[in-house]
Amino acid sequence: KHVRERSRLLNVRFHRTQLYDLLRGSIIVIAFLALLQVQMSQIYHFVRGQTFIKLYVMFNMLDIFDRLFCTLGQDLMESLYFVTRVKPHDVLGIVSRFSLGLLYTIAHSYLYFTRIIVLNAAINSTSSALLSMLLSNNFSELKSSVFKRFAEQNLFQIACSDIVERFELFVFIALTALQSSDNWSEFLYGSATAVCLCEITVDWIKHMFITRFNNLDCKIYNYFREALSRDLAPRASYKDPYPSRVRGKL
């Protein structure tokens, strides 16, 4: 019996997918440890001391870099997954892609951390300038979306981006609420509610104009929901009309 048990343990091998999961877990742990070194109070007071114009430019730059980092991060993780599955003995390729993925994760984590601090400073500020910056930034999405031609897959990509953006906003507000635990009622019924309502209203108006001027049926969102649901419960007989590359940010 002991011989059979020992032979069974010796036959257990380290699978390639386990290597990929181990590398991703290591990236998350190292990025978390790097994020602990950030002094939140110093960045917060630095943001509070900036003028409205500087903060407006800073907030838009963070949003642009966030979109670029999301695309870059997807490519890096796919490259790491490919090299661990196809070339598991290519140590140099795995180490290089792991290092790039680690640098990307740390940089993107710092970017998210800064966005949370900017949102925290805007909501808790006594001046309405910072809050007006956040609200006006939402309405700027209408200018870049409406009165333009969008195919079905483009609208699906916009919907996925809005889902991620709304989820990030709710998470940022929840983290900001933890910092404002002394005045929960004032926080929830004040600036946080205005930011959330503005985000939802702008998304509704944007999608309403897009579907109206592109002659798209509103039932198309049911297909979008089904396509996203198939990611959680895939079926072999189901052919996905929307490529996974489109919803990579999700």
Rosetta silent file (secondary structure, phi, psi, omega in degrees, C-alpha in Angstrom):
SEQUENCE: KHVRERSRLLNVRFHRTQLYDLLRGSIIVIAFLALLQVQMSQIYHFVRGQTFIKLYVMFNMLDIFDRLFCTLGQDLMESLYFVTRVKPHDVLGIVSRFSLGLLYTIAHSYLYFTRIIVLNAAINSTSSALLSMLLSNNFSELKSSVFKRFAEQNLFQIACSDIVERFELFVFIALTALQSSDNWSEFLYGSATAVCLCEITVDWIKHMFITRFNNLDCKIYNYFREALSRDLAPRASYKDPYPSRVRGKL
SCORE:     score description
SCORE:     0.000 S_00000001
   1 L     0.000  -44.662 -179.923    0.000    0.000    0.000 S_00000001
   2 H   -66.164  -32.835  179.022    2.774    2.418    0.918 S_00000001
   3 H   -67.567  -42.141  178.539    4.577    1.582   -2.313 S_00000001
   4 H   -65.126  -39.750  179.126    1.479    2.361   -4.380 S_00000001
   5 H   -65.683  -39.397  179.908    0.951    5.614   -2.502 S_00000001
   6 H   -68.189  -40.133  178.231    4.566    6.647   -3.038 S_00000001
   7 H   -67.100  -33.409  178.137    4.430    5.834   -6.758 S_00000001
   8 H   -67.971  -38.389  178.590    1.233    7.837   -7.097 S_00000001
   9 H   -68.764  -34.092  179.568    2.858   10.863   -5.486 S_00000001
  10 H   -70.816  -26.989 -179.524    5.877   10.565   -7.762 S_00000001
  11 L   -81.158   -9.143  178.051    3.633   10.525  -10.821 S_00000001
  12 L   -72.046  125.363 -177.316    2.047   13.860   -9.861 S_00000001
  13 L  -116.734  154.741  178.051    3.415   16.513  -12.187 S_00000001
  14 L   -81.197  112.492 -174.809    3.382   20.260  -12.145 S_00000001
  15 L   -78.926  159.285 -177.225    0.946   21.278  -14.918 S_00000001
  16 H   -67.313  -39.204  178.975    1.489   24.254  -17.196 S_00000001
  17 H   -64.551  -32.600  176.425   -1.737   25.962  -16.165 S_00000001
  18 H   -66.478  -34.793  176.022   -0.630   25.720  -12.535 S_00000001
  19 H   -64.172  -42.285  179.267    2.574   27.537  -13.468 S_00000001
  20 H   -64.473  -43.134  178.293    0.554   30.348  -15.046 S_00000001
  21 H   -64.679  -37.884  178.368   -1.694   30.623  -11.976 S_00000001
  22 H   -65.344  -41.326  178.691    1.345   30.628   -9.704 S_00000001
  23 H   -66.452  -41.631  177.489    2.983   33.420  -11.674 S_00000001
  24 H   -64.095  -41.181  176.719   -0.194   35.514  -11.642 S_00000001
  25 H   -62.883  -38.174  177.385   -0.569   35.000   -7.903 S_00000001
  26 H   -65.142  -38.695  177.778    3.029   36.067   -7.377 S_00000001
  27 H   -61.652  -42.841 -179.043    2.427   39.211   -9.435 S_00000001
  28 H   -65.510  -43.389 -178.488   -0.567   40.127   -7.288 S_00000001
  29 H   -65.358  -45.462 -178.775    1.286   39.563   -4.004 S_00000001
  30 H   -66.038  -40.180  178.008    4.372   41.543   -5.067 S_00000001
  31 H   -64.499  -36.900  177.209    2.238   44.403   -6.417 S_00000001
  32 H   -64.015  -43.078  178.140    0.314   44.476   -3.124 S_00000001
  33 H   -65.227  -35.827  177.460    3.532   44.710   -1.137 S_00000001
  34 H   -68.454  -34.701 -179.540    4.741   47.505   -3.412 S_00000001
  35 H   -70.763  -25.384  178.104    1.473   49.388   -2.934 S_00000001
  36 L   -66.980  -18.655 -178.714    1.893   49.266    0.835 S_00000001
  37 L   -81.435   -6.921 -177.641    4.928   51.524    0.481 S_00000001
  38 L   -78.547  134.438  175.527    2.795   54.414   -0.835 S_00000001
  39 L   -91.645  100.894 -174.864    2.162   57.282    1.591 S_00000001
  40 H   -64.927  -37.349 -176.490   -1.497   58.090    1.004 S_00000001
  41 H   -63.988  -39.436 -179.773   -1.519   61.217    3.161 S_00000001
  42 H   -66.081  -43.986  178.784    1.262   62.887    1.174 S_00000001
  43 H   -66.277  -37.277 -179.089   -0.436   62.239   -2.173 S_00000001
  44 H   -63.064  -47.608 -179.850   -3.781   63.372   -0.746 S_00000001
  45 H   -69.867  -29.677  175.215   -2.465   66.719    0.451 S_00000001
  46 H   -65.540  -42.270  179.133   -0.571   67.155   -2.820 S_00000001
  47 H   -66.810  -42.721 -179.954   -3.813   66.693   -4.767 S_00000001
  48 H   -63.034  -26.616 -177.377   -5.744   69.021   -2.469 S_00000001
  49 L   -87.204   -2.624 -178.358   -3.146   71.741   -3.000 S_00000001
  50 L   -85.568  157.377  177.930   -3.374   71.782   -6.802 S_00000001
  51 L   -76.903  168.253 -176.748   -5.388   74.255   -8.830 S_00000001
  52 H   -63.477  -40.870 -178.053   -8.564   73.288  -10.686 S_00000001
  53 H   -65.521  -43.413  179.115   -6.896   73.344  -14.104 S_00000001
  54 H   -62.820  -41.217  179.863   -4.051   71.090  -13.006 S_00000001
  55 H   -67.988  -35.831  178.344   -6.454   68.617  -11.443 S_00000001
  56 H   -63.925  -44.629  177.452   -8.619   68.601  -14.545 S_00000001
  57 H   -65.725  -41.472 -179.721   -5.610   67.785  -16.723 S_00000001
  58 H   -62.935  -42.791 -177.829   -4.373   65.220  -14.196 S_00000001
  59 H   -66.375  -40.212  178.101   -7.734   63.458  -14.028 S_00000001
  60 H   -68.826  -37.107  176.692   -8.033   63.223  -17.807 S_00000001
  61 H   -65.136  -39.850  177.437   -4.469   61.956  -18.121 S_00000001
  62 H   -62.995  -39.035  178.899   -5.183   59.258  -15.535 S_00000001
  63 H   -65.867  -41.107  179.385   -8.260   58.201  -17.476 S_00000001
  64 H   -66.463  -45.113  179.325   -6.307   57.989  -20.746 S_00000001
  65 H   -66.308  -30.016  176.872   -3.448   56.040  -19.182 S_00000001
  66 H   -62.874  -44.978  178.600   -5.952   53.708  -17.560 S_00000001
  67 H   -64.532  -40.134  178.780   -7.366   52.742  -20.961 S_00000001
  68 H   -66.650  -41.563  179.939   -3.875   52.275  -22.382 S_00000001
  69 H   -64.750  -36.188  179.561   -2.772   50.170  -19.422 S_00000001
  70 H   -62.692  -44.032  177.827   -5.839   47.927  -19.732 S_00000001
  71 H   -66.554  -43.013  178.972   -5.003   47.117  -23.335 S_00000001
  72 H   -64.212  -41.479 -179.376   -1.317   46.650  -22.547 S_00000001
  73 H   -64.319  -38.445  177.583   -2.067   44.457  -19.548 S_00000001
  74 H   -62.782  -42.951  178.898   -4.302   42.160  -21.555 S_00000001
  75 H   -63.835  -40.601 -179.432   -1.551   41.655  -24.150 S_00000001
  76 H   -66.830  -42.527  179.548    1.063   40.949  -21.456 S_00000001
  77 H   -68.046  -36.741  176.513   -1.106   38.417  -19.634 S_00000001
  78 H   -66.627  -37.396  177.877   -1.995   36.678  -22.885 S_00000001
  79 H   -66.820  -40.188  177.213    1.688   36.538  -23.807 S_00000001
  80 H   -65.467  -40.427  178.081    2.555   35.075  -20.407 S_00000001
  81 H   -64.105  -40.055 -178.912   -0.227   32.506  -20.746 S_00000001
  82 H   -65.120  -46.436 -174.694    0.965   31.550  -24.219 S_00000001
  83 H   -71.048  -29.718  177.277    4.595   31.055  -23.273 S_00000001
  84 H   -75.503  -26.950  179.656    3.698   28.960  -20.186 S_00000001
  85 H   -88.378  -40.795 -174.415    1.407   26.712  -22.216 S_00000001
  86 H   -93.121  -39.055 -177.199    3.335   26.378  -25.477 S_00000001
  87 L  -125.531   67.517 -176.412    6.951   26.917  -24.363 S_00000001
  88 L   -68.144  -17.489 -179.661    7.136   25.880  -20.705 S_00000001
  89 L   -94.006   -0.257  178.088   10.902   25.232  -20.957 S_00000001
  90 L   -84.463   85.201 -175.122   11.676   28.731  -22.268 S_00000001
  91 H   -64.433  -42.296 -179.472   12.921   30.133  -18.970 S_00000001
  92 H   -63.172  -41.790  178.725   14.117   33.413  -20.459 S_00000001
  93 H   -65.517  -39.537  179.291   10.786   34.035  -22.164 S_00000001
  94 H   -67.781  -43.345 -179.119    8.827   33.275  -18.985 S_00000001
  95 H   -65.383  -41.996 -179.359   11.063   35.461  -16.807 S_00000001
  96 H   -64.905  -43.825 -179.891   10.930   38.394  -19.243 S_00000001
  97 H   -70.703  -34.188  175.334    7.140   38.262  -19.574 S_00000001
  98 H   -64.798  -41.263  179.356    6.751   37.822  -15.832 S_00000001
  99 H   -65.583  -43.687  178.011    8.922   40.886  -15.207 S_00000001
 100 H   -64.292  -41.000  177.806    6.973   42.986  -17.710 S_00000001
 101 H   -64.408  -36.864  178.236    3.698   41.815  -16.219 S_00000001
 102 H   -67.174  -44.965  178.294    4.928   42.689  -12.732 S_00000001
 103 H   -62.579  -40.808  177.737    6.019   46.183  -13.777 S_00000001
 104 H   -62.603  -45.719 -177.290    2.699   46.737  -15.526 S_00000001
 105 H   -63.004  -41.264  178.694    0.687   45.569  -12.503 S_00000001
 106 H   -65.335  -44.580 -179.776    2.602   47.816  -10.125 S_00000001
 107 H   -64.157  -43.149 -179.934    2.266   50.833  -12.457 S_00000001
 108 H   -68.933  -33.033  176.910   -1.455   50.236  -13.014 S_00000001
 109 H   -65.932  -41.942  176.151   -1.994   49.753   -9.273 S_00000001
 110 H   -62.148  -38.153  179.685   -0.328   53.098   -8.574 S_00000001
 111 H   -64.567  -45.165  177.595   -2.554   54.681  -11.207 S_00000001
 112 H   -63.712  -38.245  179.283   -5.711   53.288   -9.605 S_00000001
 113 H   -62.084  -42.208  178.442   -4.453   54.364   -6.213 S_00000001
 114 H   -66.674  -38.144  177.906   -4.002   57.921   -7.466 S_00000001
 115 H   -63.723  -38.913  177.487   -7.498   57.930   -9.021 S_00000001
 116 H   -63.655  -40.812 -179.794   -8.991   56.878   -5.691 S_00000001
 117 H   -66.559  -40.455  177.838   -7.144   59.694   -3.935 S_00000001
 118 H   -63.483  -42.630  177.913   -8.334   62.249   -6.521 S_00000001
 119 H   -65.309  -40.220  177.829  -11.924   61.037   -6.101 S_00000001
 120 H   -62.554  -43.583  179.014  -11.577   61.131   -2.324 S_00000001
 121 H   -66.432  -34.936 -179.224  -10.242   64.677   -2.442 S_00000001
 122 H   -70.737  -41.841 -177.320  -13.046   65.769   -4.784 S_00000001
 123 H   -72.556  -39.463 -176.950  -15.867   64.280   -2.700 S_00000001
 124 L   -89.733    4.327 -179.036  -14.537   65.461    0.668 S_00000001
 125 L   -78.488  142.390  176.628  -13.534   68.903   -0.572 S_00000001
 126 L   -74.933  -22.591  177.575  -15.400   71.926    0.787 S_00000001
 127 L   -85.900  146.449  179.695  -15.016   73.578   -2.608 S_00000001
 128 L   -87.497    2.811 -177.105  -17.312   72.564   -5.437 S_00000001
 129 H   -67.541  -46.040 -178.477  -14.546   72.905   -8.048 S_00000001
 130 H   -66.122  -40.576  178.780  -13.267   69.338   -7.733 S_00000001
 131 H   -66.010  -38.466  176.636  -16.765   67.871   -7.770 S_00000001
 132 H   -63.658  -32.324  177.410  -17.644   69.942  -10.824 S_00000001
 133 H   -64.150  -43.461  179.416  -14.563   68.527  -12.521 S_00000001
 134 H   -65.073  -41.814 -178.795  -15.792   64.960  -12.001 S_00000001
 135 H   -68.340  -42.245  179.837  -19.300   65.766  -13.229 S_00000001
 136 H   -68.044  -29.890  178.176  -18.096   67.638  -16.310 S_00000001
 137 H   -67.236  -31.194  176.067  -15.728   64.800  -17.142 S_00000001
 138 H   -68.358  -42.509 -178.610  -18.709   62.435  -17.356 S_00000001
 139 H   -70.515  -18.697  176.904  -20.575   64.682  -19.759 S_00000001
 140 H   -68.555  -17.777  176.953  -17.509   64.862  -22.006 S_00000001
 141 H   -66.303  -30.693 -178.751  -18.223   61.228  -22.927 S_00000001
 142 H   -63.502  -37.435 -177.511  -21.315   62.348  -24.819 S_00000001
 143 H   -65.821  -32.268 -177.383  -19.252   64.438  -27.223 S_00000001
 144 H   -91.598   -1.297 -175.208  -17.077   61.475  -28.190 S_00000001
 145 H  -119.367  -46.345 -173.554  -19.916   58.968  -28.547 S_00000001
 146 L   -75.662  161.969  179.449  -23.127   60.432  -29.910 S_00000001
 147 L    59.976   28.942  176.793  -23.761   61.328  -33.578 S_00000001
 148 L  -127.742  155.099 -179.886  -21.260   58.685  -34.686 S_00000001
 149 L   -81.839  127.641  179.054  -21.636   55.457  -36.598 S_00000001
 150 L  -132.510  132.077  173.060  -21.285   52.345  -34.455 S_00000001
 151 L   -81.998  176.396 -177.097  -21.588   48.727  -35.490 S_00000001
 152 H   -62.955  -42.305  179.816  -23.039   46.084  -33.220 S_00000001
 153 H   -68.679  -33.026  176.753  -19.641   44.959  -31.955 S_00000001
 154 H   -65.120  -40.851  177.783  -18.592   48.557  -31.292 S_00000001
 155 H   -65.555  -36.475  176.832  -21.667   49.090  -29.149 S_00000001
 156 H   -63.298  -38.859  177.520  -20.871   45.875  -27.294 S_00000001
 157 H   -65.829  -39.865  177.857  -17.384   47.191  -26.581 S_00000001
 158 H   -64.866  -41.483  179.448  -18.815   50.479  -25.300 S_00000001
 159 H   -62.907  -42.019  177.457  -21.261   48.604  -23.064 S_00000001
 160 H   -63.698  -40.241  178.746  -18.426   46.495  -21.608 S_00000001
 161 H   -64.905  -38.792  177.948  -16.366   49.614  -21.003 S_00000001
 162 H   -67.233  -36.362  177.225  -19.292   51.282  -19.224 S_00000001
 163 H   -61.470  -46.729  179.631  -19.779   48.214  -17.038 S_00000001
 164 H   -64.908  -42.288 -178.741  -16.155   48.317  -15.952 S_00000001
 165 H   -64.226  -40.578  179.366  -16.214   52.075  -15.436 S_00000001
 166 H   -69.447  -38.884  177.607  -19.342   51.918  -13.295 S_00000001
 167 H   -63.609  -43.889  178.145  -17.951   49.034  -11.242 S_00000001
 168 H   -61.521  -39.490 -179.457  -14.708   50.921  -10.664 S_00000001
 169 H   -63.578  -44.171  179.753  -16.652   54.008   -9.593 S_00000001
 170 H   -65.238  -37.717  177.610  -18.687   52.069   -7.029 S_00000001
 171 H   -67.326  -42.020  178.508  -15.541   50.422   -5.664 S_00000001
 172 H   -62.137  -41.805 -179.699  -13.762   53.783   -5.439 S_00000001
 173 H   -67.813  -37.996  177.509  -16.721   55.323   -3.627 S_00000001
 174 H   -63.234  -41.758  177.369  -16.901   52.364   -1.239 S_00000001
 175 H   -67.095  -36.309  176.500  -13.205   52.760   -0.418 S_00000001
 176 H   -67.026  -35.215  178.861  -13.700   56.491    0.016 S_00000001
 177 H   -65.235  -32.245  177.207  -16.624   55.796    2.355 S_00000001
 178 H   -64.868  -30.379  176.720  -14.340   53.715    4.555 S_00000001
 179 H   -78.741  -17.696 -178.276  -12.178   56.819    4.989 S_00000001
 180 L  -114.777   41.310 -175.343  -15.284   58.878    5.830 S_00000001
 181 H   -68.352  -15.182 -178.693  -16.825   56.495    8.358 S_00000001
 182 H   -76.032  -28.190 -178.487  -17.533   59.326   10.829 S_00000001
 183 H  -130.740   68.753 -177.237  -20.169   60.992    8.628 S_00000001
 184 H   -63.966  -46.240 -175.846  -21.802   58.198    6.624 S_00000001
 185 H   -63.837  -42.102  179.131  -25.145   59.917    6.076 S_00000001
 186 H   -66.124  -35.314 -179.521  -23.568   63.136    4.836 S_00000001
 187 H   -70.277  -47.565 -174.821  -21.284   61.176    2.531 S_00000001
 188 H   -69.605  -36.922 -178.162  -23.968   58.916    1.010 S_00000001
 189 L   -96.087   12.800 -179.142  -26.543   61.652    0.492 S_00000001
 190 L  -114.504 -117.850 -173.580  -24.051   64.244   -0.651 S_00000001
 191 H   -67.480  -35.829 -178.344  -21.329   64.239   -3.248 S_00000001
 192 H   -62.066  -42.258  178.381  -21.147   60.452   -3.655 S_00000001
 193 H   -64.899  -38.954  179.765  -24.791   60.239   -4.704 S_00000001
 194 H   -64.637  -40.353  179.354  -24.336   63.102   -7.173 S_00000001
 195 H   -66.087  -42.979 -179.617  -21.340   61.388   -8.803 S_00000001
 196 H   -66.333  -45.645  179.643  -23.168   58.051   -9.118 S_00000001
 197 H   -63.715  -37.703  178.170  -26.370   59.588  -10.494 S_00000001
 198 H   -65.344  -41.349  179.136  -24.384   61.635  -12.994 S_00000001
 199 H   -63.195  -45.405 -178.859  -22.519   58.541  -14.197 S_00000001
 200 H   -67.449  -41.516 -178.809  -25.723   56.520  -14.653 S_00000001
 201 H   -64.346  -43.433  179.934  -27.575   59.394  -16.336 S_00000001
 202 H   -63.776  -40.336  178.787  -24.761   60.051  -18.804 S_00000001
 203 H   -64.433  -41.384  178.129  -24.579   56.353  -19.719 S_00000001
 204 H   -62.628  -46.298 -179.681  -28.335   56.196  -20.329 S_00000001
 205 H   -64.569  -41.182 -179.004  -28.281   59.290  -22.537 S_00000001
 206 H   -62.176  -48.744 -179.155  -25.228   58.061  -24.438 S_00000001
 207 H   -69.893  -29.926  177.658  -26.709   54.655  -25.236 S_00000001
 208 H   -65.185  -44.532  179.082  -30.056   56.187  -26.082 S_00000001
 209 H   -70.071  -37.408 -179.598  -28.513   58.432  -28.750 S_00000001
 210 H   -63.882  -46.838  179.472  -26.259   55.668  -30.077 S_00000001
 211 H   -68.045  -32.110 -178.382  -29.133   53.251  -30.595 S_00000001
 212 H   -70.529  -47.449 -174.111  -31.330   56.003  -32.029 S_00000001
 213 H   -84.274  -10.696  175.983  -28.902   57.317  -34.662 S_00000001
 214 L  -108.311    6.635  176.713  -27.601   53.882  -35.651 S_00000001
 215 L    54.533   47.342  179.141  -31.075   52.317  -35.935 S_00000001
 216 L  -104.132  137.187  179.257  -30.267   49.566  -33.436 S_00000001
 217 L   -74.320  140.033  179.796  -32.969   47.667  -31.605 S_00000001
 218 L   -65.573  -18.714  178.177  -32.851   47.941  -27.811 S_00000001
 219 L   -67.501  -10.906  179.848  -33.234   44.152  -27.639 S_00000001
 220 H   -63.136  -26.088  178.762  -29.598   43.951  -28.689 S_00000001
 221 H   -68.331  -25.085  174.174  -28.649   44.470  -25.032 S_00000001
 222 H   -66.077  -37.209  176.338  -30.269   41.123  -24.245 S_00000001
 223 H   -68.267  -36.374  176.499  -27.780   39.514  -26.629 S_00000001
 224 H   -61.928  -45.425 -179.780  -24.970   41.403  -24.916 S_00000001
 225 H   -63.413  -38.953  178.455  -26.089   40.069  -21.550 S_00000001
 226 H   -66.131  -40.616  179.665  -26.306   36.552  -22.928 S_00000001
 227 H   -63.438  -39.539  177.552  -22.813   36.796  -24.425 S_00000001
 228 H   -70.769  -34.225  178.476  -21.378   37.909  -21.077 S_00000001
 229 H   -67.928  -31.919  179.034  -23.317   35.179  -19.253 S_00000001
 230 H   -66.531  -21.891  175.900  -21.826   32.565  -21.572 S_00000001
 231 H   -65.913  -31.966  179.948  -18.397   33.515  -20.263 S_00000001
 232 H   -84.074  -32.923 -179.873  -19.432   32.216  -16.846 S_00000001
 233 L  -133.083   72.959 -175.907  -21.265   29.116  -18.142 S_00000001
 234 L   -69.823  150.586  175.491  -19.881   28.361  -21.620 S_00000001
 235 L  -123.629  144.545 -177.684  -21.436   25.784  -23.872 S_00000001
 236 L   -69.595  -29.134 -176.378  -19.668   23.889  -26.611 S_00000001
 237 L   -87.051   -0.755 -176.588  -22.600   24.276  -29.009 S_00000001
 238 L   -97.058  126.298  177.335  -22.799   28.058  -28.550 S_00000001
 239 L  -100.518  115.020 -175.990  -21.018   30.235  -31.085 S_00000001
 240 L   -77.316  119.095  179.270  -20.112   33.583  -29.591 S_00000001
 241 L   -76.301  -12.518 -177.775  -20.752   36.420  -32.088 S_00000001
 242 L  -112.433  120.236 -176.736  -18.600   38.816  -30.078 S_00000001
 243 L   -64.027  146.972 -179.349  -14.868   38.054  -29.926 S_00000001
 244 L   -62.601  -22.776  179.155  -13.316   37.706  -26.496 S_00000001
 245 L   -63.168  -30.292 -177.380  -10.837   40.404  -27.461 S_00000001
 246 L   -66.503  -39.329 -176.880  -13.691   42.945  -27.362 S_00000001
 247 L  -102.803   31.414 -177.972  -14.464   42.292  -23.682 S_00000001
 248 L   -62.903  -31.748 -179.035  -10.868   41.851  -22.626 S_00000001
 249 L   -69.135  -26.876  176.200  -11.116   44.632  -20.068 S_00000001
 250 L   -68.152    0.000    0.000  -13.874   42.777  -18.286 S_00000001
